[in-house]
Amino acid sequence: MVPAQYYLLLSAAVFCIGLFGVLTRDNALYFLMSVELMLNAANINFVAFSLFWGNLTGQTFALFVIALAAAEVAIGIGIILVLYRNFGSVSVTDAATMRW
Amino acid sequence: MTTDETGTSNSGSSLVPGLAAVALFVVMAVAIVQSSFGTAVTFPEGESIVAHIGYAMFDLQADMGTIASEGFLAAFLIIAVGLDVAVDGALFLAKREEEGSIVALLTDGGRELLDTAEASTEATTEEASTGTDTPDSTDTTGGSR
């Protein structure tokens, strides 16, 4: 069996890649993708410890996280659409105020 | 790597976030490698994992068998409602009402299809001015179709 540390290292790497994307990208679509990477890093941890401890709670909860990620993307795409209509671009730095 | 308005790359602005991400990974990696998680307890042989996930999701305690899990029926219902709210919210955000009419279906990636609408309007106007009607419009006798 693969040691749990390997899964955790993979999860940490995926999380840090997502964090790097969130910190550096201006494009809202890349922003969403980076947030998805961070969520999937959490999912890797859930599934890894579920396998490690022989308990299905982690795998079941990972499914719920995937569903929540889908909901987040649905709302995110809607916000990006509104962003494009009002600013003509999908850069998150353009929307600097709460109203326009 | 971010790009400025001219499209050129701006690697200097991503250096600090990159270093921060790498530093965070190093800290986490050191903590992970130095930690111990004990002996693994794997799933029992011959049990269907997928079936047990379904039992756990719908809180069917009688069918869960030998694989430990909790019931997630309440979470399942809450997530279902949350997904419904998300879809409604996405539709609300994507919908655009102008002059009292919903034109959400006439958009393409957020752009208005004004060119297409104007072109069709111009064609109709031109057609009316030249007097070239369509066969249907000239068929005032209610002929067979």
PDB file of C-alpha atoms in Angstrom:
ATOM      1  CA  MET A   1       0.000   0.000   0.000  1.00  0.00           C
ATOM      2  CA  VAL A   2       1.231   3.483  -0.848  1.00  0.00           C
ATOM      3  CA  PRO A   3       2.139   5.395   2.305  1.00  0.00           C
ATOM      4  CA  ALA A   4      -0.187   8.212   3.289  1.00  0.00           C
ATOM      5  CA  GLN A   5       2.642  10.729   3.116  1.00  0.00           C
ATOM      6  CA  TYR A   6       2.798  10.409  -0.668  1.00  0.00           C
ATOM      7  CA  TYR A   7      -0.856  11.325  -1.014  1.00  0.00           C
ATOM      8  CA  LEU A   8      -0.399  14.254   1.322  1.00  0.00           C
ATOM      9  CA  LEU A   9       2.613  15.507  -0.612  1.00  0.00           C
ATOM     10  CA  LEU A  10       0.625  15.296  -3.838  1.00  0.00           C
ATOM     11  CA  SER A  11      -2.233  17.143  -2.189  1.00  0.00           C
ATOM     12  CA  ALA A  12       0.100  19.847  -0.874  1.00  0.00           C
ATOM     13  CA  ALA A  13       1.638  20.295  -4.312  1.00  0.00           C
ATOM     14  CA  VAL A  14      -1.763  20.608  -6.002  1.00  0.00           C
ATOM     15  CA  PHE A  15      -2.907  23.051  -3.325  1.00  0.00           C
ATOM     16  CA  CYS A  16       0.189  25.212  -3.744  1.00  0.00           C
ATOM     17  CA  ILE A  17      -0.241  25.257  -7.532  1.00  0.00           C
ATOM     18  CA  GLY A  18      -3.802  26.438  -7.000  1.00  0.00           C
ATOM     19  CA  LEU A  19      -2.634  29.037  -4.503  1.00  0.00           C
ATOM     20  CA  PHE A  20      -0.052  30.289  -6.974  1.00  0.00           C
ATOM     21  CA  GLY A  21      -2.777  30.631  -9.600  1.00  0.00           C
ATOM     22  CA  VAL A  22      -5.069  32.530  -7.252  1.00  0.00           C
ATOM     23  CA  LEU A  23      -2.279  34.910  -6.286  1.00  0.00           C
ATOM     24  CA  THR A  24      -1.005  35.636  -9.763  1.00  0.00           C
ATOM     25  CA  ARG A  25      -3.831  35.327 -12.289  1.00  0.00           C
ATOM     26  CA  ASP A  26      -6.007  38.250 -13.300  1.00  0.00           C
ATOM     27  CA  ASN A  27      -8.322  36.302 -15.566  1.00  0.00           C
ATOM     28  CA  ALA A  28     -11.414  35.209 -13.649  1.00  0.00           C
ATOM     29  CA  LEU A  29     -11.581  31.907 -15.505  1.00  0.00           C
ATOM     30  CA  TYR A  30      -8.047  30.991 -14.452  1.00  0.00           C
ATOM     31  CA  PHE A  31      -9.029  32.125 -10.986  1.00  0.00           C
ATOM     32  CA  LEU A  32     -11.882  29.634 -10.930  1.00  0.00           C
ATOM     33  CA  MET A  33      -9.633  26.861 -12.193  1.00  0.00           C
ATOM     34  CA  SER A  34      -7.119  27.591  -9.448  1.00  0.00           C
ATOM     35  CA  VAL A  35      -9.818  27.442  -6.782  1.00  0.00           C
ATOM     36  CA  GLU A  36     -10.879  24.094  -8.223  1.00  0.00           C
ATOM     37  CA  LEU A  37      -7.317  22.847  -7.858  1.00  0.00           C
ATOM     38  CA  MET A  38      -7.353  23.809  -4.188  1.00  0.00           C
ATOM     39  CA  LEU A  39     -10.667  22.045  -3.640  1.00  0.00           C
ATOM     40  CA  ASN A  40      -9.356  18.936  -5.346  1.00  0.00           C
ATOM     41  CA  ALA A  41      -6.312  18.993  -3.114  1.00  0.00           C
ATOM     42  CA  ALA A  42      -8.684  18.718  -0.168  1.00  0.00           C
ATOM     43  CA  ASN A  43     -10.458  15.870  -1.945  1.00  0.00           C
ATOM     44  CA  ILE A  44      -7.184  13.975  -2.322  1.00  0.00           C
ATOM     45  CA  ASN A  45      -6.707  14.213   1.433  1.00  0.00           C
ATOM     46  CA  PHE A  46     -10.232  12.979   2.087  1.00  0.00           C
ATOM     47  CA  VAL A  47      -9.877   9.967  -0.160  1.00  0.00           C
ATOM     48  CA  ALA A  48      -6.354   9.152   1.007  1.00  0.00           C
ATOM     49  CA  PHE A  49      -7.311   9.039   4.665  1.00  0.00           C
ATOM     50  CA  SER A  50     -10.495   7.180   3.845  1.00  0.00           C
ATOM     51  CA  LEU A  51      -8.367   4.494   2.229  1.00  0.00           C
ATOM     52  CA  PHE A  52      -5.791   4.612   5.002  1.00  0.00           C
ATOM     53  CA  TRP A  53      -8.250   4.162   7.854  1.00  0.00           C
ATOM     54  CA  GLY A  54     -10.731   1.895   6.068  1.00  0.00           C
ATOM     55  CA  ASN A  55     -13.565   4.345   6.636  1.00  0.00           C
ATOM     56  CA  LEU A  56     -15.890   5.504   3.887  1.00  0.00           C
ATOM     57  CA  THR A  57     -16.719   8.866   5.413  1.00  0.00           C
ATOM     58  CA  GLY A  58     -13.905  10.621   3.566  1.00  0.00           C
ATOM     59  CA  GLN A  59     -14.857   9.275   0.151  1.00  0.00           C
ATOM     60  CA  THR A  60     -18.510  10.149   0.664  1.00  0.00           C
ATOM     61  CA  PHE A  61     -17.620  13.635   1.821  1.00  0.00           C
ATOM     62  CA  ALA A  62     -15.374  14.077  -1.225  1.00  0.00           C
ATOM     63  CA  LEU A  63     -18.445  13.553  -3.391  1.00  0.00           C
ATOM     64  CA  PHE A  64     -20.186  16.376  -1.569  1.00  0.00           C
ATOM     65  CA  VAL A  65     -17.173  18.614  -2.061  1.00  0.00           C
ATOM     66  CA  ILE A  66     -17.330  17.867  -5.796  1.00  0.00           C
ATOM     67  CA  ALA A  67     -21.019  18.853  -5.790  1.00  0.00           C
ATOM     68  CA  LEU A  68     -20.208  22.063  -3.948  1.00  0.00           C
ATOM     69  CA  ALA A  69     -17.454  22.784  -6.452  1.00  0.00           C
ATOM     70  CA  ALA A  70     -19.995  22.411  -9.258  1.00  0.00           C
ATOM     71  CA  ALA A  71     -22.305  24.884  -7.534  1.00  0.00           C
ATOM     72  CA  GLU A  72     -19.411  27.271  -7.067  1.00  0.00           C
ATOM     73  CA  VAL A  73     -18.506  27.080 -10.750  1.00  0.00           C
ATOM     74  CA  ALA A  74     -22.119  27.729 -11.763  1.00  0.00           C
ATOM     75  CA  ILE A  75     -22.231  30.898  -9.684  1.00  0.00           C
ATOM     76  CA  GLY A  76     -18.709  31.832 -10.737  1.00  0.00           C
ATOM     77  CA  ILE A  77     -19.506  31.598 -14.426  1.00  0.00           C
ATOM     78  CA  GLY A  78     -22.573  33.784 -13.875  1.00  0.00           C
ATOM     79  CA  ILE A  79     -20.471  36.380 -12.097  1.00  0.00           C
ATOM     80  CA  ILE A  80     -17.873  36.278 -14.863  1.00  0.00           C
ATOM     81  CA  LEU A  81     -20.633  36.848 -17.411  1.00  0.00           C
ATOM     82  CA  VAL A  82     -21.837  39.929 -15.541  1.00  0.00           C
ATOM     83  CA  LEU A  83     -18.231  41.073 -15.177  1.00  0.00           C
ATOM     84  CA  TYR A  84     -17.733  40.873 -18.922  1.00  0.00           C
ATOM     85  CA  ARG A  85     -20.937  42.746 -19.675  1.00  0.00           C
ATOM     86  CA  ASN A  86     -20.084  45.618 -17.353  1.00  0.00           C
ATOM     87  CA  PHE A  87     -16.349  45.947 -17.856  1.00  0.00           C
ATOM     88  CA  GLY A  88     -15.704  44.389 -21.240  1.00  0.00           C
ATOM     89  CA  SER A  89     -13.125  42.009 -19.808  1.00  0.00           C
ATOM     90  CA  VAL A  90     -12.906  39.132 -17.355  1.00  0.00           C
ATOM     91  CA  SER A  91     -10.065  40.570 -15.318  1.00  0.00           C
ATOM     92  CA  VAL A  92     -10.771  40.458 -11.606  1.00  0.00           C
ATOM     93  CA  THR A  93      -8.724  43.608 -11.054  1.00  0.00           C
ATOM     94  CA  ASP A  94     -11.167  45.731 -13.055  1.00  0.00           C
ATOM     95  CA  ALA A  95     -13.948  45.252 -10.534  1.00  0.00           C
ATOM     96  CA  ALA A  96     -12.382  47.242  -7.719  1.00  0.00           C
ATOM     97  CA  THR A  97     -15.583  48.628  -6.216  1.00  0.00           C
ATOM     98  CA  MET A  98     -18.766  47.040  -4.961  1.00  0.00           C
ATOM     99  CA  ARG A  99     -20.903  48.977  -7.432  1.00  0.00           C
ATOM    100  CA  TRP A 100     -20.440  50.780 -10.708  1.00  0.00           C
TER     101      TRP A 100
ATOM    102  CA  MET B   1       2.526  34.979 -14.996  1.00  0.00           C
ATOM    103  CA  THR B   2       0.395  38.014 -15.462  1.00  0.00           C
ATOM    104  CA  THR B   3       0.290  40.127 -18.575  1.00  0.00           C
ATOM    105  CA  ASP B   4      -0.096  43.851 -18.809  1.00  0.00           C
ATOM    106  CA  GLU B   5      -2.295  45.761 -21.244  1.00  0.00           C
ATOM    107  CA  THR B   6       0.211  45.417 -24.064  1.00  0.00           C
ATOM    108  CA  GLY B   7       0.164  41.648 -23.704  1.00  0.00           C
ATOM    109  CA  THR B   8       3.758  41.367 -22.566  1.00  0.00           C
ATOM    110  CA  SER B   9       4.523  39.058 -19.691  1.00  0.00           C
ATOM    111  CA  ASN B  10       5.133  40.509 -16.304  1.00  0.00           C
ATOM    112  CA  SER B  11       7.176  37.864 -14.513  1.00  0.00           C
ATOM    113  CA  GLY B  12       8.313  40.184 -11.739  1.00  0.00           C
ATOM    114  CA  SER B  13       4.862  40.465 -10.207  1.00  0.00           C
ATOM    115  CA  SER B  14       4.494  36.685  -9.955  1.00  0.00           C
ATOM    116  CA  LEU B  15       7.870  36.115  -8.316  1.00  0.00           C
ATOM    117  CA  VAL B  16       6.773  36.867  -4.767  1.00  0.00           C
ATOM    118  CA  PRO B  17       3.529  34.806  -4.958  1.00  0.00           C
ATOM    119  CA  GLY B  18       5.517  31.981  -6.527  1.00  0.00           C
ATOM    120  CA  LEU B  19       8.063  32.044  -3.744  1.00  0.00           C
ATOM    121  CA  ALA B  20       5.250  32.154  -1.181  1.00  0.00           C
ATOM    122  CA  ALA B  21       3.590  29.108  -2.741  1.00  0.00           C
ATOM    123  CA  VAL B  22       6.873  27.199  -2.851  1.00  0.00           C
ATOM    124  CA  ALA B  23       7.647  28.163   0.740  1.00  0.00           C
ATOM    125  CA  LEU B  24       4.235  26.948   1.843  1.00  0.00           C
ATOM    126  CA  PHE B  25       4.800  23.670   0.038  1.00  0.00           C
ATOM    127  CA  VAL B  26       8.191  23.222   1.702  1.00  0.00           C
ATOM    128  CA  VAL B  27       6.710  23.853   5.147  1.00  0.00           C
ATOM    129  CA  MET B  28       3.878  21.422   4.517  1.00  0.00           C
ATOM    130  CA  ALA B  29       6.209  18.818   3.034  1.00  0.00           C
ATOM    131  CA  VAL B  30       8.516  18.960   6.069  1.00  0.00           C
ATOM    132  CA  ALA B  31       5.537  18.589   8.409  1.00  0.00           C
ATOM    133  CA  ILE B  32       4.115  15.698   6.383  1.00  0.00           C
ATOM    134  CA  VAL B  33       7.373  13.785   6.091  1.00  0.00           C
ATOM    135  CA  GLN B  34       8.135  14.114   9.794  1.00  0.00           C
ATOM    136  CA  SER B  35       4.691  12.978  10.916  1.00  0.00           C
ATOM    137  CA  SER B  36       3.608   9.408  11.535  1.00  0.00           C
ATOM    138  CA  PHE B  37       0.171   8.061  10.767  1.00  0.00           C
ATOM    139  CA  GLY B  38       0.371   4.639  12.381  1.00  0.00           C
ATOM    140  CA  THR B  39      -0.623   1.382  10.803  1.00  0.00           C
ATOM    141  CA  ALA B  40      -2.996   1.461   7.888  1.00  0.00           C
ATOM    142  CA  VAL B  41      -6.422  -0.132   8.264  1.00  0.00           C
ATOM    143  CA  THR B  42      -7.564  -0.945   4.777  1.00  0.00           C
ATOM    144  CA  PHE B  43     -11.021  -1.907   3.567  1.00  0.00           C
ATOM    145  CA  PRO B  44     -12.061  -5.541   4.047  1.00  0.00           C
ATOM    146  CA  GLU B  45     -11.722  -7.834   1.062  1.00  0.00           C
ATOM    147  CA  GLY B  46     -14.751  -8.656  -1.026  1.00  0.00           C
ATOM    148  CA  GLU B  47     -16.820  -5.650  -0.029  1.00  0.00           C
ATOM    149  CA  SER B  48     -18.187  -3.272  -2.630  1.00  0.00           C
ATOM    150  CA  ILE B  49     -16.886   0.216  -1.888  1.00  0.00           C
ATOM    151  CA  VAL B  50     -19.252   1.937  -4.289  1.00  0.00           C
ATOM    152  CA  ALA B  51     -22.292   0.171  -2.854  1.00  0.00           C
ATOM    153  CA  HIS B  52     -21.289   1.165   0.649  1.00  0.00           C
ATOM    154  CA  ILE B  53     -20.835   4.777  -0.438  1.00  0.00           C
ATOM    155  CA  GLY B  54     -24.440   4.660  -1.631  1.00  0.00           C
ATOM    156  CA  TYR B  55     -25.565   3.160   1.677  1.00  0.00           C
ATOM    157  CA  ALA B  56     -23.706   5.875   3.584  1.00  0.00           C
ATOM    158  CA  MET B  57     -25.076   8.625   1.370  1.00  0.00           C
ATOM    159  CA  PHE B  58     -28.669   7.580   2.024  1.00  0.00           C
ATOM    160  CA  ASP B  59     -28.047   6.574   5.635  1.00  0.00           C
ATOM    161  CA  LEU B  60     -29.013   2.921   5.158  1.00  0.00           C
ATOM    162  CA  GLN B  61     -27.488   1.687   8.391  1.00  0.00           C
ATOM    163  CA  ALA B  62     -28.869  -1.844   8.024  1.00  0.00           C
ATOM    164  CA  ASP B  63     -26.967  -2.416   4.762  1.00  0.00           C
ATOM    165  CA  MET B  64     -23.673  -0.815   5.685  1.00  0.00           C
ATOM    166  CA  GLY B  65     -22.084  -4.094   6.756  1.00  0.00           C
ATOM    167  CA  THR B  66     -18.490  -4.200   7.826  1.00  0.00           C
ATOM    168  CA  ILE B  67     -17.161  -0.938   6.373  1.00  0.00           C
ATOM    169  CA  ALA B  68     -17.396   1.885   8.844  1.00  0.00           C
ATOM    170  CA  SER B  69     -19.053   5.095   7.781  1.00  0.00           C
ATOM    171  CA  GLU B  70     -21.484   7.744   8.879  1.00  0.00           C
ATOM    172  CA  GLY B  71     -24.885   8.622   7.490  1.00  0.00           C
ATOM    173  CA  PHE B  72     -25.014  11.546   5.099  1.00  0.00           C
ATOM    174  CA  LEU B  73     -28.702  11.807   4.283  1.00  0.00           C
ATOM    175  CA  ALA B  74     -29.077  15.289   5.781  1.00  0.00           C
ATOM    176  CA  ALA B  75     -25.946  16.498   4.013  1.00  0.00           C
ATOM    177  CA  PHE B  76     -27.234  14.988   0.780  1.00  0.00           C
ATOM    178  CA  LEU B  77     -30.481  16.928   1.004  1.00  0.00           C
ATOM    179  CA  ILE B  78     -28.744  20.153   1.976  1.00  0.00           C
ATOM    180  CA  ILE B  79     -26.339  19.829  -0.954  1.00  0.00           C
ATOM    181  CA  ALA B  80     -29.287  19.140  -3.270  1.00  0.00           C
ATOM    182  CA  VAL B  81     -30.958  22.354  -2.165  1.00  0.00           C
ATOM    183  CA  GLY B  82     -27.637  24.165  -2.477  1.00  0.00           C
ATOM    184  CA  LEU B  83     -27.214  22.990  -6.053  1.00  0.00           C
ATOM    185  CA  ASP B  84     -30.725  24.164  -6.886  1.00  0.00           C
ATOM    186  CA  VAL B  85     -29.942  27.564  -5.421  1.00  0.00           C
ATOM    187  CA  ALA B  86     -26.708  27.684  -7.394  1.00  0.00           C
ATOM    188  CA  VAL B  87     -28.457  26.932 -10.669  1.00  0.00           C
ATOM    189  CA  ASP B  88     -31.104  29.557  -9.958  1.00  0.00           C
ATOM    190  CA  GLY B  89     -28.429  32.061  -9.021  1.00  0.00           C
ATOM    191  CA  ALA B  90     -26.466  31.352 -12.179  1.00  0.00           C
ATOM    192  CA  LEU B  91     -29.588  31.831 -14.295  1.00  0.00           C
ATOM    193  CA  PHE B  92     -30.395  35.054 -12.460  1.00  0.00           C
ATOM    194  CA  LEU B  93     -26.927  36.388 -13.119  1.00  0.00           C
ATOM    195  CA  ALA B  94     -26.867  35.305 -16.742  1.00  0.00           C
ATOM    196  CA  LYS B  95     -30.322  36.629 -17.551  1.00  0.00           C
ATOM    197  CA  ARG B  96     -30.448  40.095 -19.029  1.00  0.00           C
ATOM    198  CA  GLU B  97     -33.579  42.143 -19.354  1.00  0.00           C
ATOM    199  CA  GLU B  98     -33.586  45.143 -21.647  1.00  0.00           C
ATOM    200  CA  GLU B  99     -36.631  47.284 -22.301  1.00  0.00           C
ATOM    201  CA  GLY B 100     -38.889  44.788 -20.661  1.00  0.00           C
ATOM    202  CA  SER B 101     -37.916  41.807 -22.771  1.00  0.00           C
ATOM    203  CA  ILE B 102     -35.719  38.958 -21.760  1.00  0.00           C
ATOM    204  CA  VAL B 103     -32.893  38.674 -24.243  1.00  0.00           C
ATOM    205  CA  ALA B 104     -30.781  36.147 -22.418  1.00  0.00           C
ATOM    206  CA  LEU B 105     -31.145  33.662 -25.240  1.00  0.00           C
ATOM    207  CA  LEU B 106     -29.844  36.211 -27.744  1.00  0.00           C
ATOM    208  CA  THR B 107     -26.427  36.461 -26.228  1.00  0.00           C
ATOM    209  CA  ASP B 108     -23.226  34.785 -27.140  1.00  0.00           C
ATOM    210  CA  GLY B 109     -20.732  34.619 -24.336  1.00  0.00           C
ATOM    211  CA  GLY B 110     -21.971  37.860 -22.863  1.00  0.00           C
ATOM    212  CA  ARG B 111     -21.873  39.718 -26.156  1.00  0.00           C
ATOM    213  CA  GLU B 112     -25.007  41.086 -27.662  1.00  0.00           C
ATOM    214  CA  LEU B 113     -25.886  39.817 -31.063  1.00  0.00           C
ATOM    215  CA  LEU B 114     -26.669  43.314 -32.257  1.00  0.00           C
ATOM    216  CA  ASP B 115     -25.013  42.803 -35.592  1.00  0.00           C
ATOM    217  CA  THR B 116     -27.247  39.873 -36.393  1.00  0.00           C
ATOM    218  CA  ALA B 117     -30.343  41.689 -35.191  1.00  0.00           C
ATOM    219  CA  GLU B 118     -29.489  44.829 -37.146  1.00  0.00           C
ATOM    220  CA  ALA B 119     -28.719  42.834 -40.263  1.00  0.00           C
ATOM    221  CA  SER B 120     -32.047  41.053 -40.124  1.00  0.00           C
ATOM    222  CA  THR B 121     -33.836  44.350 -39.517  1.00  0.00           C
ATOM    223  CA  GLU B 122     -32.109  45.982 -42.454  1.00  0.00           C
ATOM    224  CA  ALA B 123     -32.913  43.036 -44.693  1.00  0.00           C
ATOM    225  CA  THR B 124     -36.573  43.223 -43.724  1.00  0.00           C
ATOM    226  CA  THR B 125     -36.682  46.965 -44.348  1.00  0.00           C
ATOM    227  CA  GLU B 126     -34.975  46.631 -47.680  1.00  0.00           C
ATOM    228  CA  GLU B 127     -37.287  43.820 -48.673  1.00  0.00           C
ATOM    229  CA  ALA B 128     -40.341  45.889 -47.813  1.00  0.00           C
ATOM    230  CA  SER B 129     -39.081  48.926 -49.711  1.00  0.00           C
ATOM    231  CA  THR B 130     -38.319  46.966 -52.888  1.00  0.00           C
ATOM    232  CA  GLY B 131     -41.684  45.225 -52.781  1.00  0.00           C
ATOM    233  CA  THR B 132     -40.305  41.716 -53.122  1.00  0.00           C
ATOM    234  CA  ASP B 133     -42.478  39.751 -50.813  1.00  0.00           C
ATOM    235  CA  THR B 134     -42.142  36.189 -49.837  1.00  0.00           C
ATOM    236  CA  PRO B 135     -44.440  33.625 -51.465  1.00  0.00           C
ATOM    237  CA  ASP B 136     -46.347  33.166 -48.219  1.00  0.00           C
ATOM    238  CA  SER B 137     -47.187  36.855 -47.967  1.00  0.00           C
ATOM    239  CA  THR B 138     -48.481  36.986 -51.542  1.00  0.00           C
ATOM    240  CA  ASP B 139     -50.639  33.956 -51.049  1.00  0.00           C
ATOM    241  CA  THR B 140     -53.772  35.777 -49.942  1.00  0.00           C
ATOM    242  CA  THR B 141     -56.148  33.308 -51.460  1.00  0.00           C
ATOM    243  CA  GLY B 142     -55.397  30.672 -48.872  1.00  0.00           C
ATOM    244  CA  GLY B 143     -54.104  28.243 -51.422  1.00  0.00           C
ATOM    245  CA  SER B 144     -53.212  24.697 -50.676  1.00  0.00           C
ATOM    246  CA  ARG B 145     -50.019  24.072 -48.740  1.00  0.00           C
TER     247      ARG B 145
END
